């Protein structure tokens, strides 16, 4: 068998070489003896060059064993994602978001037909299927502007936030036009826009409310050696559009992992926004230098509150070790210092780039994390002081309602808002070659984005999602998000058996 395979490989290689050499020889003969145009030599010379380089290179065995035709493997591999998405992907296939999920965002953003016909495509009998129980006495909701006030008794400038806001995405990860369109969309729709940890750019200041996120690099409020700079922080929190400050402890897609801004991406403009030296490699460490334990964290929160003159202060966390979060809660209780909000980022959250092991195998899923955070805060008697914001694959009315049933007061969406901008899930965010000009700094790619059109789409997506949310909870018998109960939601855990979220997550028998 091995001898036969070797023989086949040898024969194929010899056939390829024979065809290429004969083609080149015949073409040369036609040029010399028949007076054919010299341009006819271009193709055979190219084929000969490819065969020669394939035969004598040492990096790719397939190309060496099968000159020229071995290259087809790499060509087909490069277009595989496009072929799969456009020709072979079913409505419920595709990751992280399937076609139906992407389509509903596109339709709502464009204000097009938002209904489906003929029946459900999901299988209600599959294990893991989730659903909500409706009421025979549905409520009537006319105002879909659902909001929650963030700010406890220590907050001097509480913020009335929409229950659905734009999650953290930095300028640098996204293009200037994408950031501008998102912020203008937030202004049109009266919801908030999280800056991401890359600092407040001019593009973030296009009229929309901002949640300024501060990460371990303290971009925009750092000293030259990377430490927190209170004066710079105070200066920027005075911006009227900065409504809240979010301290990033960890991120769902890559918890415990730092970041790096390459020197070539650290342009003069980016360096000015982040307050770093231009054209130098800048590291975001995996942990904060301003504090090292739970007590340090809560005192730093109070410091930020004082410097911001009482604006809402919170932190973002992906739950990992439960004991560490409990330590933070105990430190809050001991010091009588409470953040105004906690953003719970699920492991299913998105990112522009992260190691596979962190994306797939690190961090707690959003549902479990929400329940844990909500229950822990209640057990310590401090839940009323802190609002919970959920982040991680929240794009539909069902996603919003489900997370609120598990304890969220509001939700974030990053990729949903990117779909509203026109993202096609090309999965090239880390390449710098985003084909629709969203996750790139290449002006040739983002120049085609119309800011006015895209900002309207972002606002329209938010508006239609809020309307869908209102219709959904009214069918369940609720008038307000605060009325949503975990008993309303169900999950199939095995064939012939469903449990309500209350039984799954809040039962004393667990």
mmCIF file of C-alpha atoms in Angstrom, residues 195-445:
data_model
loop_
_atom_site.group_PDB
_atom_site.id
_atom_site.type_symbol
_atom_site.label_atom_id
_atom_site.label_comp_id
_atom_site.label_asym_id
_atom_site.label_seq_id
_atom_site.Cartn_x
_atom_site.Cartn_y
_atom_site.Cartn_z
ATOM 1 C CA UNK A 195 -15.543 53.583 24.730
ATOM 2 C CA UNK A 196 -13.535 50.409 25.233
ATOM 3 C CA UNK A 197 -10.216 50.559 27.069
ATOM 4 C CA UNK A 198 -8.421 52.444 24.280
ATOM 5 C CA UNK A 199 -9.411 55.866 25.581
ATOM 6 C CA UNK A 200 -11.793 58.618 24.506
ATOM 7 C CA UNK A 201 -11.162 59.593 20.894
ATOM 8 C CA UNK A 202 -12.650 62.543 19.042
ATOM 9 C CA UNK A 203 -14.778 59.995 17.186
ATOM 10 C CA UNK A 204 -16.375 58.920 20.462
ATOM 11 C CA UNK A 205 -17.378 62.528 21.066
ATOM 12 C CA UNK A 206 -19.959 62.787 18.303
ATOM 13 C CA UNK A 207 -22.962 63.552 20.487
ATOM 14 C CA UNK A 208 -23.786 60.256 22.182
ATOM 15 C CA UNK A 209 -23.566 59.458 25.890
ATOM 16 C CA UNK A 210 -20.319 57.718 26.873
ATOM 17 C CA UNK A 211 -19.346 55.068 29.367
ATOM 18 C CA UNK A 212 -15.593 55.528 29.704
ATOM 19 C CA UNK A 213 -13.860 52.206 30.183
ATOM 20 C CA UNK A 214 -10.481 52.151 31.913
ATOM 21 C CA UNK A 215 -8.351 49.037 31.591
ATOM 22 C CA UNK A 216 -5.006 47.957 32.966
ATOM 23 C CA UNK A 217 -3.148 50.251 30.564
ATOM 24 C CA UNK A 218 -5.007 53.323 31.897
ATOM 25 C CA UNK A 219 -5.104 54.687 28.363
ATOM 26 C CA UNK A 220 -6.025 58.346 28.333
ATOM 27 C CA UNK A 221 -5.325 58.737 32.051
ATOM 28 C CA UNK A 222 -1.816 57.368 32.521
ATOM 29 C CA UNK A 223 1.615 58.639 33.403
ATOM 30 C CA UNK A 224 4.543 58.095 31.052
ATOM 31 C CA UNK A 225 5.487 54.907 32.880
ATOM 32 C CA UNK A 226 1.952 53.481 32.629
ATOM 33 C CA UNK A 227 0.583 54.303 36.077
ATOM 34 C CA UNK A 228 -2.825 55.829 36.784
ATOM 35 C CA UNK A 229 -2.865 59.636 36.482
ATOM 36 C CA UNK A 230 -5.618 61.124 38.638
ATOM 37 C CA UNK A 231 -5.371 64.605 37.153
ATOM 38 C CA UNK A 232 -5.805 63.383 33.591
ATOM 39 C CA UNK A 233 -8.694 61.205 34.745
ATOM 40 C CA UNK A 234 -10.358 64.162 36.450
ATOM 41 C CA UNK A 235 -9.915 66.295 33.345
ATOM 42 C CA UNK A 236 -11.599 63.778 31.051
ATOM 43 C CA UNK A 237 -14.408 62.740 33.370
ATOM 44 C CA UNK A 238 -15.432 66.395 33.307
ATOM 45 C CA UNK A 239 -16.490 65.920 29.674
ATOM 46 C CA UNK A 240 -20.285 66.322 29.715
ATOM 47 C CA UNK A 241 -20.803 63.279 27.489
ATOM 48 C CA UNK A 242 -19.011 60.980 29.963
ATOM 49 C CA UNK A 243 -21.929 59.672 32.009
ATOM 50 C CA UNK A 244 -20.336 56.662 33.732
ATOM 51 C CA UNK A 245 -16.890 55.128 34.304
ATOM 52 C CA UNK A 246 -16.270 51.405 33.983
ATOM 53 C CA UNK A 247 -13.116 49.855 35.436
ATOM 54 C CA UNK A 248 -12.206 46.773 33.426
ATOM 55 C CA UNK A 249 -10.952 43.894 35.579
ATOM 56 C CA UNK A 250 -11.373 41.160 32.994
ATOM 57 C CA UNK A 251 -13.053 40.403 29.684
ATOM 58 C CA UNK A 252 -15.172 37.388 28.811
ATOM 59 C CA UNK A 253 -13.321 36.511 25.615
ATOM 60 C CA UNK A 254 -9.862 36.599 27.222
ATOM 61 C CA UNK A 255 -10.022 36.873 31.027
ATOM 62 C CA UNK A 256 -6.652 37.201 32.716
ATOM 63 C CA UNK A 257 -4.926 38.011 29.437
ATOM 64 C CA UNK A 258 -3.184 41.293 28.745
ATOM 65 C CA UNK A 259 -2.820 43.029 25.426
ATOM 66 C CA UNK A 260 -0.247 44.613 23.162
ATOM 67 C CA UNK A 261 -0.420 47.579 20.809
ATOM 68 C CA UNK A 262 2.234 47.081 18.097
ATOM 69 C CA UNK A 263 4.469 50.043 17.312
ATOM 70 C CA UNK A 264 3.196 50.262 13.720
ATOM 71 C CA UNK A 265 -0.398 50.698 14.952
ATOM 72 C CA UNK A 266 0.616 53.240 17.581
ATOM 73 C CA UNK A 267 0.273 56.240 15.284
ATOM 74 C CA UNK A 268 0.530 59.860 16.393
ATOM 75 C CA UNK A 269 -3.269 60.050 16.600
ATOM 76 C CA UNK A 270 -3.607 56.832 18.616
ATOM 77 C CA UNK A 271 -0.723 57.775 20.919
ATOM 78 C CA UNK A 272 -2.357 61.118 21.679
ATOM 79 C CA UNK A 273 -5.642 59.433 22.610
ATOM 80 C CA UNK A 274 -3.939 56.822 24.785
ATOM 81 C CA UNK A 275 -1.337 59.193 26.223
ATOM 82 C CA UNK A 276 1.638 57.069 25.163
ATOM 83 C CA UNK A 277 4.759 57.653 23.065
ATOM 84 C CA UNK A 278 4.008 57.267 19.334
ATOM 85 C CA UNK A 279 5.480 54.408 17.298
ATOM 86 C CA UNK A 280 6.425 52.384 20.376
ATOM 87 C CA UNK A 281 5.078 49.001 21.433
ATOM 88 C CA UNK A 282 2.646 49.489 24.320
ATOM 89 C CA UNK A 283 1.682 46.674 26.682
ATOM 90 C CA UNK A 284 -1.582 46.301 28.579
ATOM 91 C CA UNK A 285 -0.689 44.127 31.572
ATOM 92 C CA UNK A 286 -2.981 41.349 32.732
ATOM 93 C CA UNK A 287 -3.617 43.082 36.077
ATOM 94 C CA UNK A 288 -3.981 46.601 37.467
ATOM 95 C CA UNK A 289 -1.069 48.468 39.026
ATOM 96 C CA UNK A 290 -3.342 50.830 41.003
ATOM 97 C CA UNK A 291 -4.452 48.037 43.356
ATOM 98 C CA UNK A 292 -3.580 44.434 44.109
ATOM 99 C CA UNK A 293 -6.407 43.074 46.258
ATOM 100 C CA UNK A 294 -10.111 43.454 47.010
ATOM 101 C CA UNK A 295 -9.647 46.244 49.552
ATOM 102 C CA UNK A 296 -7.460 48.142 47.133
ATOM 103 C CA UNK A 297 -10.107 47.753 44.434
ATOM 104 C CA UNK A 298 -12.979 49.199 46.475
ATOM 105 C CA UNK A 299 -10.846 52.108 47.686
ATOM 106 C CA UNK A 300 -9.803 52.786 44.084
ATOM 107 C CA UNK A 301 -13.491 52.837 43.132
ATOM 108 C CA UNK A 302 -14.059 55.478 45.801
ATOM 109 C CA UNK A 303 -11.077 57.431 44.484
ATOM 110 C CA UNK A 304 -12.558 57.418 40.981
ATOM 111 C CA UNK A 305 -15.914 58.515 42.383
ATOM 112 C CA UNK A 306 -14.315 61.455 44.184
ATOM 113 C CA UNK A 307 -12.217 62.501 41.183
ATOM 114 C CA UNK A 308 -15.242 62.336 38.863
ATOM 115 C CA UNK A 309 -17.342 64.416 41.251
ATOM 116 C CA UNK A 310 -19.770 61.628 41.910
ATOM 117 C CA UNK A 311 -20.398 60.072 38.505
ATOM 118 C CA UNK A 312 -21.472 56.398 38.513
ATOM 119 C CA UNK A 313 -18.467 54.080 38.904
ATOM 120 C CA UNK A 314 -18.540 50.364 38.198
ATOM 121 C CA UNK A 315 -16.335 47.502 37.142
ATOM 122 C CA UNK A 316 -16.430 44.865 34.444
ATOM 123 C CA UNK A 317 -15.611 41.281 35.302
ATOM 124 C CA UNK A 318 -15.740 37.823 33.794
ATOM 125 C CA UNK A 319 -16.324 35.442 36.671
ATOM 126 C CA UNK A 320 -13.577 32.892 37.153
ATOM 127 C CA UNK A 321 -12.704 31.972 40.720
ATOM 128 C CA UNK A 322 -15.839 32.496 42.787
ATOM 129 C CA UNK A 323 -13.898 33.055 46.003
ATOM 130 C CA UNK A 324 -12.215 36.126 44.509
ATOM 131 C CA UNK A 325 -15.539 37.747 43.695
ATOM 132 C CA UNK A 326 -16.800 36.926 47.187
ATOM 133 C CA UNK A 327 -13.670 38.628 48.575
ATOM 134 C CA UNK A 328 -14.557 41.750 46.586
ATOM 135 C CA UNK A 329 -18.122 41.711 47.921
ATOM 136 C CA UNK A 330 -16.877 41.278 51.485
ATOM 137 C CA UNK A 331 -14.482 44.203 50.986
ATOM 138 C CA UNK A 332 -17.407 46.331 49.794
ATOM 139 C CA UNK A 333 -19.375 45.397 52.890
ATOM 140 C CA UNK A 334 -16.449 45.927 55.276
ATOM 141 C CA UNK A 335 -15.479 49.325 53.854
ATOM 142 C CA UNK A 336 -19.049 50.423 53.123
ATOM 143 C CA UNK A 337 -17.977 51.312 49.586
ATOM 144 C CA UNK A 338 -20.160 50.060 46.754
ATOM 145 C CA UNK A 339 -19.788 50.428 43.003
ATOM 146 C CA UNK A 340 -22.828 51.811 41.243
ATOM 147 C CA UNK A 341 -22.840 48.929 38.780
ATOM 148 C CA UNK A 342 -21.108 45.685 37.917
ATOM 149 C CA UNK A 343 -20.800 44.548 34.315
ATOM 150 C CA UNK A 344 -20.866 40.757 34.104
ATOM 151 C CA UNK A 345 -19.154 39.630 30.902
ATOM 152 C CA UNK A 346 -19.869 36.058 29.860
ATOM 153 C CA UNK A 347 -17.248 33.731 28.433
ATOM 154 C CA UNK A 348 -19.187 33.842 25.155
ATOM 155 C CA UNK A 349 -18.350 37.544 24.757
ATOM 156 C CA UNK A 350 -16.486 38.741 21.702
ATOM 157 C CA UNK A 351 -13.078 40.249 20.991
ATOM 158 C CA UNK A 352 -10.988 41.404 18.076
ATOM 159 C CA UNK A 353 -8.183 38.980 18.871
ATOM 160 C CA UNK A 354 -7.397 36.461 21.599
ATOM 161 C CA UNK A 355 -5.675 33.073 21.951
ATOM 162 C CA UNK A 356 -7.959 30.143 21.165
ATOM 163 C CA UNK A 357 -7.498 28.643 24.634
ATOM 164 C CA UNK A 358 -8.801 31.832 26.245
ATOM 165 C CA UNK A 359 -11.766 32.270 23.897
ATOM 166 C CA UNK A 360 -12.943 28.656 24.151
ATOM 167 C CA UNK A 361 -11.894 27.440 27.586
ATOM 168 C CA UNK A 362 -11.603 30.344 30.013
ATOM 169 C CA UNK A 363 -14.274 32.056 32.086
ATOM 170 C CA UNK A 364 -17.839 31.392 33.209
ATOM 171 C CA UNK A 365 -20.823 31.460 30.849
ATOM 172 C CA UNK A 366 -23.058 34.508 31.176
ATOM 173 C CA UNK A 367 -26.117 32.719 32.575
ATOM 174 C CA UNK A 368 -24.166 31.052 35.367
ATOM 175 C CA UNK A 369 -22.177 34.209 36.094
ATOM 176 C CA UNK A 370 -25.271 36.416 36.271
ATOM 177 C CA UNK A 371 -26.968 34.090 38.717
ATOM 178 C CA UNK A 372 -23.857 33.834 40.873
ATOM 179 C CA UNK A 373 -23.281 37.599 41.026
ATOM 180 C CA UNK A 374 -26.944 38.350 41.676
ATOM 181 C CA UNK A 375 -27.254 35.725 44.432
ATOM 182 C CA UNK A 376 -23.979 36.740 46.091
ATOM 183 C CA UNK A 377 -24.955 40.409 46.243
ATOM 184 C CA UNK A 378 -28.336 39.448 47.704
ATOM 185 C CA UNK A 379 -26.793 37.125 50.286
ATOM 186 C CA UNK A 380 -24.632 39.990 51.545
ATOM 187 C CA UNK A 381 -27.594 42.359 51.543
ATOM 188 C CA UNK A 382 -26.114 44.864 49.093
ATOM 189 C CA UNK A 383 -27.963 44.088 45.856
ATOM 190 C CA UNK A 384 -30.061 47.270 46.100
ATOM 191 C CA UNK A 385 -26.863 49.362 45.963
ATOM 192 C CA UNK A 386 -25.582 47.902 42.714
ATOM 193 C CA UNK A 387 -27.036 47.559 39.217
ATOM 194 C CA UNK A 388 -25.959 44.615 37.075
ATOM 195 C CA UNK A 389 -25.209 44.960 33.361
ATOM 196 C CA UNK A 390 -24.996 41.754 31.303
ATOM 197 C CA UNK A 391 -22.705 41.350 28.283
ATOM 198 C CA UNK A 392 -22.174 38.414 25.952
ATOM 199 C CA UNK A 393 -24.175 37.540 22.784
ATOM 200 C CA UNK A 394 -27.173 39.757 23.537
ATOM 201 C CA UNK A 395 -28.884 40.672 20.271
ATOM 202 C CA UNK A 396 -32.575 39.739 20.492
ATOM 203 C CA UNK A 397 -35.527 40.582 22.722
ATOM 204 C CA UNK A 398 -35.371 37.036 24.095
ATOM 205 C CA UNK A 399 -31.709 37.507 25.039
ATOM 206 C CA UNK A 400 -32.563 40.700 26.900
ATOM 207 C CA UNK A 401 -35.528 39.206 28.741
ATOM 208 C CA UNK A 402 -33.671 36.012 29.639
ATOM 209 C CA UNK A 403 -30.744 37.900 31.140
ATOM 210 C CA UNK A 404 -33.081 40.114 33.128
ATOM 211 C CA UNK A 405 -34.809 37.039 34.489
ATOM 212 C CA UNK A 406 -31.412 35.917 35.763
ATOM 213 C CA UNK A 407 -30.639 39.214 37.473
ATOM 214 C CA UNK A 408 -29.511 41.802 34.929
ATOM 215 C CA UNK A 409 -30.819 45.359 35.082
ATOM 216 C CA UNK A 410 -29.446 46.282 31.654
ATOM 217 C CA UNK A 411 -27.460 44.721 28.815
ATOM 218 C CA UNK A 412 -24.620 45.514 26.456
ATOM 219 C CA UNK A 413 -24.127 44.428 22.860
ATOM 220 C CA UNK A 414 -20.966 44.814 20.783
ATOM 221 C CA UNK A 415 -21.318 42.393 17.889
ATOM 222 C CA UNK A 416 -25.041 43.108 17.549
ATOM 223 C CA UNK A 417 -24.204 46.764 16.988
ATOM 224 C CA UNK A 418 -21.454 45.743 14.561
ATOM 225 C CA UNK A 419 -24.014 43.751 12.558
ATOM 226 C CA UNK A 420 -26.179 46.881 12.520
ATOM 227 C CA UNK A 421 -23.184 48.714 11.010
ATOM 228 C CA UNK A 422 -22.923 46.059 8.314
ATOM 229 C CA UNK A 423 -20.580 43.424 9.785
ATOM 230 C CA UNK A 424 -20.840 40.177 7.804
ATOM 231 C CA UNK A 425 -19.048 37.953 10.347
ATOM 232 C CA UNK A 426 -16.046 37.530 8.066
ATOM 233 C CA UNK A 427 -13.994 36.573 11.165
ATOM 234 C CA UNK A 428 -11.101 38.795 10.061
ATOM 235 C CA UNK A 429 -11.163 41.276 12.958
ATOM 236 C CA UNK A 430 -7.575 40.432 13.903
ATOM 237 C CA UNK A 431 -6.213 40.762 10.369
ATOM 238 C CA UNK A 432 -6.768 44.471 9.809
ATOM 239 C CA UNK A 433 -8.555 43.584 6.559
ATOM 240 C CA UNK A 434 -12.212 43.764 7.608
ATOM 241 C CA UNK A 435 -14.037 43.784 4.235
ATOM 242 C CA UNK A 436 -16.760 46.188 5.401
ATOM 243 C CA UNK A 437 -14.415 48.728 6.999
ATOM 244 C CA UNK A 438 -15.452 48.229 10.626
ATOM 245 C CA UNK A 439 -12.544 46.431 12.321
ATOM 246 C CA UNK A 440 -9.719 47.998 10.334
ATOM 247 C CA UNK A 441 -7.551 51.100 10.108
ATOM 248 C CA UNK A 442 -7.161 50.819 6.338
ATOM 249 C CA UNK A 443 -8.709 53.950 4.755
ATOM 250 C CA UNK A 444 -9.263 52.056 1.517
ATOM 251 C CA UNK A 445 -11.587 49.704 3.399
#
